[in-house]
């Protein structure tokens, strides 16, 4: 299975499939969509109103990766279920953390 992230020299590009109103805030592993792309599956308990679900996703990823929220930014998909985020930081460290999170 391919990974839902791509490394660059100073950041990672992460594909996420977000489920708002998911009952709890959690990362549910990796999923391959019908388009063949891999996504990190995430759920948040808040509704997708006025960016609340996006803020909850940023908080969930920052906490899970042990990085500041300011290190994460949306590249695309702010109003869609499938989102692409840029994560600033050392790509090797981030990939190790993401691999551990995706397996748990």
GROMACS .gro file of N, CA, C and O in nm:
model
  416
    1UNK      N    1   0.084  -0.118   0.000
    1UNK     CA    2   0.000   0.000   0.000
    1UNK      C    3   0.089   0.124   0.000
    1UNK      O    4   0.187   0.130   0.071
    2UNK      N    5   0.052   0.222  -0.080
    2UNK     CA    6   0.130   0.346  -0.081
    2UNK      C    7   0.097   0.428   0.043
    2UNK      O    8  -0.005   0.406   0.109
    3UNK      N    9   0.182   0.519   0.075
    3UNK     CA   10   0.163   0.601   0.195
    3UNK      C   11   0.092   0.730   0.158
    3UNK      O   12   0.110   0.780   0.047
    4UNK      N   13   0.016   0.786   0.251
    4UNK     CA   14  -0.058   0.909   0.221
    4UNK      C   15   0.025   1.037   0.236
    4UNK      O   16  -0.030   1.145   0.242
    5UNK      N   17   0.157   1.024   0.241
    5UNK     CA   18   0.241   1.142   0.253
    5UNK      C   19   0.354   1.137   0.151
    5UNK      O   20   0.393   1.031   0.105
    6UNK      N   21   0.405   1.257   0.120
    6UNK     CA   22   0.518   1.272   0.030
    6UNK      C   23   0.616   1.367   0.096
    6UNK      O   24   0.576   1.474   0.143
    7UNK      N   25   0.742   1.328   0.098
    7UNK     CA   26   0.845   1.409   0.164
    7UNK      C   27   0.910   1.506   0.067
    7UNK      O   28   0.930   1.475  -0.049
    8UNK      N   29   0.938   1.624   0.117
    8UNK     CA   30   1.020   1.724   0.048
    8UNK      C   31   1.139   1.752   0.138
    8UNK      O   32   1.154   1.689   0.242
    9UNK      N   33   1.220   1.850   0.104
    9UNK     CA   34   1.340   1.875   0.182
    9UNK      C   35   1.311   1.928   0.322
    9UNK      O   36   1.384   1.899   0.416
   10UNK      N   37   1.203   2.007   0.339
   10UNK     CA   38   1.177   2.069   0.469
   10UNK      C   39   1.033   2.051   0.518
   10UNK      O   40   0.993   2.112   0.615
   11UNK      N   41   0.955   1.967   0.450
   11UNK     CA   42   0.817   1.946   0.491
   11UNK      C   43   0.761   1.816   0.433
   11UNK      O   44   0.825   1.752   0.350
   12UNK      N   45   0.642   1.780   0.480
   12UNK     CA   46   0.567   1.667   0.425
   12UNK      C   47   0.436   1.718   0.368
   12UNK      O   48   0.379   1.815   0.419
   13UNK      N   49   0.389   1.651   0.265
   13UNK     CA   50   0.257   1.676   0.209
   13UNK      C   51   0.172   1.556   0.249
   13UNK      O   52   0.207   1.442   0.217
   14UNK      N   53   0.063   1.579   0.321
   14UNK     CA   54  -0.019   1.471   0.377
   14UNK      C   55  -0.161   1.477   0.321
   14UNK      O   56  -0.226   1.581   0.326
   15UNK      N   57  -0.209   1.363   0.269
   15UNK     CA   58  -0.348   1.352   0.222
   15UNK      C   59  -0.432   1.294   0.334
   15UNK      O   60  -0.396   1.191   0.392
   16UNK      N   61  -0.543   1.359   0.365
   16UNK     CA   62  -0.630   1.318   0.475
   16UNK      C   63  -0.774   1.309   0.426
   16UNK      O   64  -0.819   1.392   0.347
   17UNK      N   65  -0.844   1.206   0.473
   17UNK     CA   66  -0.988   1.196   0.452
   17UNK      C   67  -1.053   1.218   0.587
   17UNK      O   68  -1.039   1.136   0.678
   18UNK      N   69  -1.124   1.329   0.603
   18UNK     CA   70  -1.179   1.369   0.732
   18UNK      C   71  -1.328   1.336   0.742
   18UNK      O   72  -1.404   1.363   0.649
   19UNK      N   73  -1.366   1.279   0.855
   19UNK     CA   74  -1.507   1.254   0.885
   19UNK      C   75  -1.548   1.345   1.001
   19UNK      O   76  -1.509   1.320   1.115
   20UNK      N   77  -1.623   1.452   0.973
   20UNK     CA   78  -1.673   1.536   1.082
   20UNK      C   79  -1.792   1.466   1.149
   20UNK      O   80  -1.849   1.372   1.094
   21UNK      N   81  -1.830   1.512   1.267
   21UNK     CA   82  -1.937   1.448   1.345
   21UNK      C   83  -1.908   1.300   1.366
   21UNK      O   84  -1.999   1.218   1.365
   22UNK      N   85  -1.780   1.266   1.383
   22UNK     CA   86  -1.739   1.127   1.395
   22UNK      C   87  -1.751   1.067   1.533
   22UNK      O   88  -1.708   0.955   1.554
   23UNK      N   89  -1.805   1.142   1.629
   23UNK     CA   90  -1.826   1.089   1.763
   23UNK      C   91  -1.707   1.104   1.856
   23UNK      O   92  -1.721   1.110   1.976
   24UNK      N   93  -1.587   1.109   1.800
   24UNK     CA   94  -1.466   1.126   1.880
   24UNK      C   95  -1.356   1.178   1.788
   24UNK      O   96  -1.368   1.171   1.666
   25UNK      N   97  -1.250   1.227   1.848
   25UNK     CA   98  -1.135   1.273   1.771
   25UNK      C   99  -1.034   1.160   1.765
   25UNK      O  100  -0.985   1.117   1.870
   26UNK      N  101  -1.006   1.109   1.645
   26UNK     CA  102  -0.916   0.995   1.633
   26UNK      C  103  -0.861   0.983   1.492
   26UNK      O  104  -0.921   1.032   1.396
   27UNK      N  105  -0.748   0.915   1.483
   27UNK     CA  106  -0.690   0.878   1.354
   27UNK      C  107  -0.715   0.728   1.338
   27UNK      O  108  -0.682   0.650   1.427
   28UNK      N  109  -0.776   0.691   1.227
   28UNK     CA  110  -0.822   0.554   1.205
   28UNK      C  111  -0.741   0.476   1.102
   28UNK      O  112  -0.793   0.386   1.038
   29UNK      N  113  -0.615   0.511   1.083
   29UNK     CA  114  -0.530   0.436   0.991
   29UNK      C  115  -0.528   0.494   0.851
   29UNK      O  116  -0.562   0.610   0.829
   30UNK      N  117  -0.490   0.411   0.756
   30UNK     CA  118  -0.474   0.453   0.617
   30UNK      C  119  -0.579   0.382   0.532
   30UNK      O  120  -0.608   0.264   0.554
   31UNK      N  121  -0.633   0.453   0.435
   31UNK     CA  122  -0.735   0.399   0.345
   31UNK      C  123  -0.694   0.431   0.202
   31UNK      O  124  -0.640   0.537   0.175
   32UNK      N  125  -0.721   0.337   0.112
   32UNK     CA  126  -0.700   0.362  -0.030
   32UNK      C  127  -0.836   0.390  -0.092
   32UNK      O  128  -0.928   0.309  -0.082
   33UNK      N  129  -0.850   0.507  -0.151
   33UNK     CA  130  -0.977   0.547  -0.210
   33UNK      C  131  -1.000   0.481  -0.345
   33UNK      O  132  -0.912   0.414  -0.400
   34UNK      N  133  -1.119   0.501  -0.399
   34UNK     CA  134  -1.154   0.443  -0.528
   34UNK      C  135  -1.067   0.498  -0.641
   34UNK      O  136  -1.053   0.436  -0.746
   35UNK      N  137  -1.005   0.614  -0.616
   35UNK     CA  138  -0.916   0.674  -0.715
   35UNK      C  139  -0.774   0.618  -0.707
   35UNK      O  140  -0.687   0.657  -0.783
   36UNK      N  141  -0.750   0.524  -0.613
   36UNK     CA  142  -0.618   0.464  -0.597
   36UNK      C  143  -0.524   0.541  -0.508
   36UNK      O  144  -0.415   0.495  -0.479
   37UNK      N  145  -0.567   0.657  -0.460
   37UNK     CA  146  -0.485   0.739  -0.371
   37UNK      C  147  -0.499   0.691  -0.227
   37UNK      O  148  -0.606   0.646  -0.186
   38UNK      N  149  -0.392   0.701  -0.150
   38UNK     CA  150  -0.395   0.668  -0.008
   38UNK      C  151  -0.426   0.793   0.074
   38UNK      O  152  -0.377   0.902   0.041
   39UNK      N  153  -0.504   0.775   0.179
   39UNK     CA  154  -0.541   0.884   0.268
   39UNK      C  155  -0.526   0.840   0.412
   39UNK      O  156  -0.554   0.725   0.444
   40UNK      N  157  -0.485   0.932   0.498
   40UNK     CA  158  -0.489   0.908   0.641
   40UNK      C  159  -0.633   0.936   0.683
   40UNK      O  160  -0.686   1.044   0.657
   41UNK      N  161  -0.698   0.836   0.742
   41UNK     CA  162  -0.837   0.853   0.785
   41UNK      C  163  -0.839   0.918   0.922
   41UNK      O  164  -0.773   0.871   1.015
   42UNK      N  165  -0.913   1.027   0.933
   42UNK     CA  166  -0.926   1.096   1.061
   42UNK      C  167  -1.072   1.129   1.085
   42UNK      O  168  -1.149   1.148   0.990
   43UNK      N  169  -1.110   1.132   1.212
   43UNK     CA  170  -1.246   1.172   1.248
   43UNK      C  171  -1.238   1.273   1.361
   43UNK      O  172  -1.147   1.268   1.444
   44UNK      N  173  -1.331   1.367   1.359
   44UNK     CA  174  -1.341   1.466   1.466
   44UNK      C  175  -1.487   1.471   1.511
   44UNK      O  176  -1.578   1.438   1.436
   45UNK      N  177  -1.508   1.511   1.636
   45UNK     CA  178  -1.642   1.509   1.693
   45UNK      C  179  -1.725   1.632   1.657
   45UNK      O  180  -1.847   1.630   1.674
   46UNK      N  181  -1.663   1.736   1.607
   46UNK     CA  182  -1.735   1.860   1.578
   46UNK      C  183  -1.793   1.860   1.437
   46UNK      O  184  -1.748   1.785   1.349
   47UNK      N  185  -1.891   1.946   1.416
   47UNK     CA  186  -1.957   1.959   1.286
   47UNK      C  187  -1.872   2.044   1.191
   47UNK      O  188  -1.792   2.126   1.236
   48UNK      N  189  -1.891   2.024   1.061
   48UNK     CA  190  -1.814   2.102   0.963
   48UNK      C  191  -1.874   2.241   0.941
   48UNK      O  192  -1.917   2.276   0.832
   49UNK      N  193  -1.882   2.320   1.047
   49UNK     CA  194  -1.939   2.453   1.040
   49UNK      C  195  -1.833   2.558   1.068
   49UNK      O  196  -1.764   2.549   1.169
   50UNK      N  197  -1.821   2.654   0.979
   50UNK     CA  198  -1.731   2.768   0.998
   50UNK      C  199  -1.588   2.725   1.029
   50UNK      O  200  -1.519   2.785   1.111
   51UNK      N  201  -1.544   2.616   0.968
   51UNK     CA  202  -1.405   2.571   0.984
   51UNK      C  203  -1.375   2.498   1.113
   51UNK      O  204  -1.258   2.469   1.142
   52UNK      N  205  -1.476   2.466   1.193
   52UNK     CA  206  -1.453   2.400   1.322
   52UNK      C  207  -1.390   2.263   1.304
   52UNK      O  208  -1.300   2.224   1.379
   53UNK      N  209  -1.435   2.186   1.205
   53UNK     CA  210  -1.380   2.052   1.182
   53UNK      C  211  -1.234   2.062   1.136
   53UNK      O  212  -1.151   1.981   1.177
   54UNK      N  213  -1.203   2.161   1.054
   54UNK     CA  214  -1.064   2.179   1.009
   54UNK      C  215  -0.973   2.215   1.126
   54UNK      O  216  -0.862   2.164   1.138
   55UNK      N  217  -1.021   2.302   1.215
   55UNK     CA  218  -0.943   2.339   1.333
   55UNK      C  219  -0.921   2.218   1.423
   55UNK      O  220  -0.813   2.199   1.478
   56UNK      N  221  -1.024   2.135   1.436
   56UNK     CA  222  -1.013   2.015   1.518
   56UNK      C  223  -0.914   1.916   1.456
   56UNK      O  224  -0.838   1.850   1.526
   57UNK      N  225  -0.913   1.907   1.322
   57UNK     CA  226  -0.817   1.820   1.254
   57UNK      C  227  -0.674   1.868   1.278
   57UNK      O  228  -0.586   1.787   1.309
   58UNK      N  229  -0.651   1.997   1.266
   58UNK     CA  230  -0.518   2.053   1.291
   58UNK      C  231  -0.474   2.022   1.434
   58UNK      O  232  -0.361   1.979   1.458
   59UNK      N  233  -0.565   2.042   1.530
   59UNK     CA  234  -0.532   2.015   1.671
   59UNK      C  235  -0.503   1.866   1.692
   59UNK      O  236  -0.407   1.832   1.763
   60UNK      N  237  -0.581   1.778   1.630
   60UNK     CA  238  -0.561   1.634   1.644
   60UNK      C  239  -0.426   1.592   1.587
   60UNK      O  240  -0.350   1.519   1.652
   61UNK      N  241  -0.393   1.638   1.467
   61UNK     CA  242  -0.265   1.602   1.405
   61UNK      C  243  -0.148   1.659   1.483
   61UNK      O  244  -0.047   1.592   1.503
   62UNK      N  245  -0.159   1.784   1.527
   62UNK     CA  246  -0.050   1.847   1.603
   62UNK      C  247  -0.024   1.770   1.732
   62UNK      O  248   0.092   1.741   1.766
   63UNK      N  249  -0.130   1.733   1.802
   63UNK     CA  250  -0.115   1.658   1.927
   63UNK      C  251  -0.056   1.520   1.900
   63UNK      O  252   0.035   1.475   1.969
   64UNK      N  253  -0.106   1.452   1.797
   64UNK     CA  254  -0.059   1.317   1.764
   64UNK      C  255   0.087   1.316   1.722
   64UNK      O  256   0.160   1.220   1.750
   65UNK      N  257   0.131   1.421   1.652
   65UNK     CA  258   0.268   1.428   1.602
   65UNK      C  259   0.363   1.498   1.699
   65UNK      O  260   0.484   1.496   1.680
   66UNK      N  261   0.308   1.562   1.801
   66UNK     CA  262   0.391   1.634   1.897
   66UNK      C  263   0.457   1.757   1.838
   66UNK      O  264   0.573   1.787   1.867
   67UNK      N  265   0.382   1.828   1.754
   67UNK     CA  266   0.434   1.949   1.689
   67UNK      C  267   0.336   2.064   1.714
   67UNK      O  268   0.219   2.039   1.746
   68UNK      N  269   0.381   2.189   1.696
   68UNK     CA  270   0.288   2.301   1.714
   68UNK      C  271   0.185   2.306   1.601
   68UNK      O  272   0.214   2.267   1.488
   69UNK      N  273   0.066   2.356   1.633
   69UNK     CA  274  -0.040   2.368   1.532
   69UNK      C  275   0.003   2.457   1.416
   69UNK      O  276  -0.040   2.437   1.303
   70UNK      N  277   0.090   2.553   1.444
   70UNK     CA  278   0.135   2.645   1.339
   70UNK      C  279   0.220   2.576   1.233
   70UNK      O  280   0.245   2.634   1.128
   71UNK      N  281   0.263   2.453   1.260
   71UNK     CA  282   0.342   2.377   1.162
   71UNK      C  283   0.256   2.313   1.054
   71UNK      O  284   0.308   2.260   0.957
   72UNK      N  285   0.124   2.316   1.071
   72UNK     CA  286   0.032   2.254   0.976
   72UNK      C  287  -0.046   2.360   0.900
   72UNK      O  288  -0.091   2.459   0.959
   73UNK      N  289  -0.063   2.339   0.770
   73UNK     CA  290  -0.140   2.432   0.688
   73UNK      C  291  -0.210   2.355   0.577
   73UNK      O  292  -0.157   2.256   0.526
   74UNK      N  293  -0.327   2.402   0.539
   74UNK     CA  294  -0.401   2.340   0.429
   74UNK      C  295  -0.346   2.387   0.296
   74UNK      O  296  -0.326   2.506   0.274
   75UNK      N  297  -0.321   2.291   0.206
   75UNK     CA  298  -0.286   2.324   0.069
   75UNK      C  299  -0.411   2.322  -0.018
   75UNK      O  300  -0.424   2.401  -0.112
   76UNK      N  301  -0.502   2.228   0.011
   76UNK     CA  302  -0.628   2.221  -0.062
   76UNK      C  303  -0.730   2.142   0.018
   76UNK      O  304  -0.696   2.074   0.114
   77UNK      N  305  -0.856   2.155  -0.022
   77UNK     CA  306  -0.963   2.076   0.036
   77UNK      C  307  -1.023   2.130   0.164
   77UNK      O  308  -1.085   2.054   0.238
   78UNK      N  309  -1.011   2.259   0.189
   78UNK     CA  310  -1.065   2.313   0.315
   78UNK      C  311  -1.215   2.292   0.329
   78UNK      O  312  -1.266   2.283   0.439
   79UNK      N  313  -1.287   2.282   0.217
   79UNK     CA  314  -1.432   2.261   0.224
   79UNK      C  315  -1.471   2.121   0.174
   79UNK      O  316  -1.588   2.095   0.150
   80UNK      N  317  -1.375   2.032   0.161
   80UNK     CA  318  -1.401   1.897   0.112
   80UNK      C  319  -1.362   1.794   0.217
   80UNK      O  320  -1.292   1.825   0.314
   81UNK      N  321  -1.406   1.670   0.199
   81UNK     CA  322  -1.366   1.562   0.290
   81UNK      C  323  -1.220   1.525   0.274
   81UNK      O  324  -1.152   1.490   0.369
   82UNK      N  325  -1.174   1.528   0.149
   82UNK     CA  326  -1.034   1.493   0.120
   82UNK      C  327  -0.953   1.621   0.118
   82UNK      O  328  -0.981   1.713   0.042
   83UNK      N  329  -0.850   1.622   0.202
   83UNK     CA  330  -0.770   1.742   0.222
   83UNK      C  331  -0.622   1.711   0.201
   83UNK      O  332  -0.579   1.598   0.222
   84UNK      N  333  -0.548   1.811   0.163
   84UNK     CA  334  -0.403   1.799   0.153
   84UNK      C  335  -0.343   1.905   0.244
   84UNK      O  336  -0.377   2.022   0.235
   85UNK      N  337  -0.257   1.859   0.335
   85UNK     CA  338  -0.193   1.949   0.429
   85UNK      C  339  -0.042   1.950   0.410
   85UNK      O  340   0.016   1.851   0.367
   86UNK      N  341   0.017   2.061   0.444
   86UNK     CA  342   0.163   2.075   0.446
   86UNK      C  343   0.204   2.075   0.593
   86UNK      O  344   0.149   2.151   0.674
   87UNK      N  345   0.299   1.989   0.627
   87UNK     CA  346   0.349   1.982   0.764
   87UNK      C  347   0.495   2.023   0.764
   87UNK      O  348   0.579   1.955   0.704
   88UNK      N  349   0.524   2.135   0.828
   88UNK     CA  350   0.661   2.184   0.837
   88UNK      C  351   0.739   2.102   0.938
   88UNK      O  352   0.685   2.067   1.044
   89UNK      N  353   0.863   2.071   0.906
   89UNK     CA  354   0.947   1.998   1.000
   89UNK      C  355   1.041   1.903   0.928
   89UNK      O  356   1.045   1.899   0.805
   90UNK      N  357   1.116   1.829   1.005
   90UNK     CA  358   1.211   1.732   0.951
   90UNK      C  359   1.132   1.613   0.894
   90UNK      O  360   1.069   1.539   0.968
   91UNK      N  361   1.137   1.593   0.762
   91UNK     CA  362   1.056   1.488   0.699
   91UNK      C  363   1.079   1.348   0.756
   91UNK      O  364   0.983   1.273   0.775
   92UNK      N  365   1.204   1.312   0.786
   92UNK     CA  366   1.231   1.177   0.840
   92UNK      C  367   1.160   1.155   0.972
   92UNK      O  368   1.098   1.051   0.994
   93UNK      N  369   1.168   1.254   1.062
   93UNK     CA  370   1.102   1.242   1.192
   93UNK      C  371   0.950   1.234   1.176
   93UNK      O  372   0.884   1.154   1.242
   94UNK      N  373   0.897   1.318   1.089
   94UNK     CA  374   0.752   1.319   1.067
   94UNK      C  375   0.704   1.186   1.008
   94UNK      O  376   0.599   1.136   1.046
   95UNK      N  377   0.781   1.128   0.916
   95UNK     CA  378   0.741   1.001   0.855
   95UNK      C  379   0.739   0.889   0.959
   95UNK      O  380   0.649   0.804   0.957
   96UNK      N  381   0.836   0.887   1.049
   96UNK     CA  382   0.839   0.786   1.155
   96UNK      C  383   0.715   0.800   1.244
   96UNK      O  384   0.648   0.702   1.274
   97UNK      N  385   0.684   0.924   1.282
   97UNK     CA  386   0.567   0.947   1.367
   97UNK      C  387   0.437   0.910   1.295
   97UNK      O  388   0.349   0.848   1.354
   98UNK      N  389   0.425   0.948   1.169
   98UNK     CA  390   0.304   0.916   1.093
   98UNK      C  391   0.287   0.766   1.074
   98UNK      O  392   0.176   0.714   1.080
   99UNK      N  393   0.397   0.696   1.050
   99UNK     CA  394   0.390   0.550   1.034
   99UNK      C  395   0.337   0.487   1.162
   99UNK      O  396   0.252   0.398   1.158
  100UNK      N  397   0.386   0.533   1.276
  100UNK     CA  398   0.340   0.480   1.405
  100UNK      C  399   0.192   0.512   1.429
  100UNK      O  400   0.116   0.426   1.473
  101UNK      N  401   0.151   0.633   1.396
  101UNK     CA  402   0.012   0.674   1.416
  101UNK      C  403  -0.081   0.595   1.324
  101UNK      O  404  -0.188   0.551   1.366
  102UNK      N  405  -0.041   0.575   1.200
  102UNK     CA  406  -0.125   0.506   1.103
  102UNK      C  407  -0.147   0.360   1.140
  102UNK      O  408  -0.249   0.301   1.106
  103UNK      N  409  -0.050   0.300   1.210
  103UNK     CA  410  -0.061   0.159   1.247
  103UNK      C  411  -0.142   0.138   1.374
  103UNK      O  412  -0.192   0.029   1.398
  104UNK      N  413  -0.150   0.242   1.458
  104UNK     CA  414  -0.218   0.224   1.587
  104UNK      C  415  -0.368   0.235   1.576
  104UNK      O  416  -0.426   0.259   1.477
   0.00000   0.00000   0.00000
